[in-house]
Coordinates of C-alpha atoms in Angstrom, one line a residue:
X1 CA 93.2 117.5 76.1
X2 CA 91.1 119.9 77.9
X3 CA 92.8 122.8 75.8
X4 CA 92.5 121.3 72.4
X5 CA 88.2 120.5 72.7
X6 CA 87.9 124.1 74.6
X7 CA 89.7 125.2 71.2
X8 CA 87.4 123.4 68.5
X9 CA 84.8 124.8 70.5
X10 CA 85.4 128.0 69.6
X11 CA 86.4 127.2 66.7
X12 CA 83.4 125.8 65.8
X13 CA 81.4 128.4 67.6
X14 CA 83.0 131.6 65.8
X15 CA 82.5 130.1 63.0
X16 CA 78.3 129.7 63.6
X17 CA 78.2 133.1 65.7
X18 CA 80.4 134.6 61.6
X19 CA 78.3 133.0 59.2
X20 CA 74.6 133.0 60.8
X21 CA 72.8 132.5 57.5
X22 CA 75.5 130.6 55.2
X23 CA 76.1 127.1 57.3
X24 CA 74.4 125.0 59.2
X25 CA 75.0 124.1 63.2
X26 CA 74.3 119.6 63.7
X27 CA 75.2 117.4 65.7
X28 CA 74.8 114.4 66.3
X29 CA 75.6 110.7 69.3
X30 CA 76.7 107.8 68.2
X31 CA 78.0 104.3 69.2
X32 CA 79.9 101.9 67.1
X33 CA 81.4 98.0 66.5
X34 CA 85.0 98.3 66.7
X35 CA 86.2 96.3 64.2
X36 CA 90.0 95.6 63.0
X37 CA 93.2 96.2 65.3
X38 CA 90.3 97.6 67.4
X39 CA 88.5 94.9 68.4
X40 CA 91.6 93.4 69.9
X41 CA 91.4 95.8 72.4
X42 CA 88.0 97.3 72.9
X43 CA 84.0 96.0 72.8
X44 CA 82.3 99.5 72.0
X45 CA 83.0 102.9 71.0
X46 CA 80.3 106.4 71.7
X47 CA 80.8 109.7 70.2
X48 CA 79.7 112.6 69.6
X49 CA 80.4 115.3 67.0
X50 CA 79.5 119.0 65.6
X51 CA 79.7 120.0 62.0
X52 CA 79.1 123.5 60.7
X53 CA 78.1 122.7 57.0
X54 CA 78.1 125.9 53.9
X55 CA 76.3 124.6 50.4
X56 CA 78.4 125.3 47.9
X57 CA 75.7 123.7 45.3
X58 CA 72.5 122.1 45.6
X59 CA 72.9 119.0 47.5
X60 CA 76.1 119.3 48.1
X61 CA 77.6 121.2 51.4
X62 CA 81.7 121.4 53.1
X63 CA 82.2 122.2 56.3
X64 CA 84.4 121.6 59.5
X65 CA 84.1 119.1 61.6
X66 CA 85.3 117.9 65.1
X67 CA 84.0 114.6 66.8
X68 CA 85.8 113.0 70.2
X69 CA 85.7 108.7 69.8
X70 CA 86.2 106.8 72.9
X71 CA 86.9 103.2 72.1
X72 CA 86.0 101.3 76.1
X73 CA 88.7 98.7 76.6
X74 CA 87.8 95.1 76.6
X75 CA 88.1 92.7 79.6
X76 CA 90.7 89.7 79.3
X77 CA 90.4 86.1 81.5
X78 CA 93.4 85.6 81.8
X79 CA 92.8 82.1 84.2
X80 CA 92.9 80.6 87.2
X81 CA 90.3 84.0 88.0
X82 CA 92.3 86.6 86.8
X83 CA 91.5 89.4 84.7
X84 CA 93.2 92.2 83.2
X85 CA 91.6 95.4 81.0
X86 CA 93.0 96.8 78.3
X87 CA 93.0 100.5 78.6
X88 CA 90.3 102.6 77.1
X89 CA 91.2 104.5 73.6
X90 CA 90.0 108.2 73.0
X91 CA 89.9 110.4 69.8
X92 CA 89.1 114.4 68.9
X93 CA 89.2 113.9 65.2
X94 CA 88.9 117.3 63.5
X95 CA 88.1 117.0 59.9
X96 CA 86.8 118.6 57.2
X97 CA 83.3 117.4 56.4
X98 CA 81.5 116.8 52.8
X99 CA 78.1 116.4 52.1
X100 CA 76.3 115.3 49.0
X101 CA 72.1 114.4 49.3
X102 CA 71.4 111.7 46.0
X103 CA 67.8 111.8 47.3
X104 CA 65.8 113.9 49.7
X105 CA 66.1 111.0 52.4
X106 CA 69.5 110.3 51.5
X107 CA 73.3 111.5 52.5
X108 CA 76.9 109.9 51.0
X109 CA 80.2 111.8 52.4
X110 CA 83.5 111.5 54.3
X111 CA 84.9 113.4 56.4
X112 CA 89.3 113.4 56.3
X113 CA 91.4 115.1 59.1
X114 CA 93.8 114.6 62.3
X115 CA 92.3 112.5 65.1
X116 CA 94.0 113.9 68.2
X117 CA 94.9 111.0 70.5
X118 CA 93.4 112.0 74.1
X119 CA 95.2 109.7 76.0
X120 CA 99.1 109.4 77.3
X121 CA 101.2 108.1 74.6
X122 CA 98.8 108.2 72.3
X123 CA 99.5 110.0 69.5
X124 CA 97.0 109.9 67.5
X125 CA 97.2 110.0 63.5
X126 CA 95.9 110.2 60.2
X127 CA 91.8 110.1 60.4
X128 CA 88.5 109.2 57.7
X129 CA 85.2 108.1 57.9
X130 CA 82.7 108.0 55.1
X131 CA 79.2 107.7 55.3
X132 CA 76.0 107.4 54.3
X133 CA 72.9 108.4 56.4
X134 CA 69.4 109.1 55.9
X135 CA 66.6 111.9 57.3
X136 CA 64.0 110.7 59.1
X137 CA 62.7 114.1 60.1
X138 CA 63.2 117.9 59.2
X139 CA 66.0 118.2 60.8
X140 CA 66.7 114.4 62.0
X141 CA 69.2 112.0 60.0
X142 CA 70.3 108.4 60.6
X143 CA 73.7 107.2 59.6
X144 CA 76.4 104.6 59.8
X145 CA 79.5 104.9 58.9
X146 CA 83.1 103.5 59.1
X147 CA 85.3 105.8 61.2
X148 CA 89.4 105.0 60.9
X149 CA 92.4 106.1 62.3
X150 CA 95.7 104.9 61.1
X151 CA 98.1 105.2 64.4
X152 CA 101.4 103.6 64.8
X153 CA 101.1 99.5 64.5
X154 CA 98.0 99.9 63.2
X155 CA 94.4 101.4 62.0
X156 CA 91.8 102.1 65.0
X157 CA 88.5 101.6 63.3
X158 CA 84.9 101.3 64.3
X159 CA 81.6 101.0 62.2
X160 CA 78.5 103.0 64.0
X161 CA 74.9 103.9 64.4
X162 CA 74.1 107.7 64.9
X163 CA 71.7 110.1 64.9
X164 CA 72.5 113.4 63.7
X165 CA 70.0 117.0 65.2
X166 CA 70.7 120.7 63.3
X167 CA 70.6 122.9 65.6

């Protein structure tokens, strides 16, 4: 797991060194509420992301993205003072990102790729994330997104609120 994180970090860092004048590096944090199948086993999620976006046309950027998503296991009351806790789930989504500026302050976009499962028995799956954002400063943006990971037997998903910073 540590090797996968290290390789993803090196890949994005390498892109930053090769094309420093062309692209923009940004990173952020988010907090989310599990929905769908994930709501049965998790109370909330935390995540982080790093993107390197290249301008393609006026107001349109594309680039690689790597995220970390952690779903915290829910505690269940089994009765008689006995409780059980669902296991946490962790993913490393590696994707392509696209962003389009609707106005100077609002963006829409999406990420599509594969989420590597970081836990034993967690194989990961197809990853998708539609996103809307509002710029609140020159290098700061608030994002609202839905993230979904298609896994065997279901879909691990969340709705999250995040903040991005230009790096």
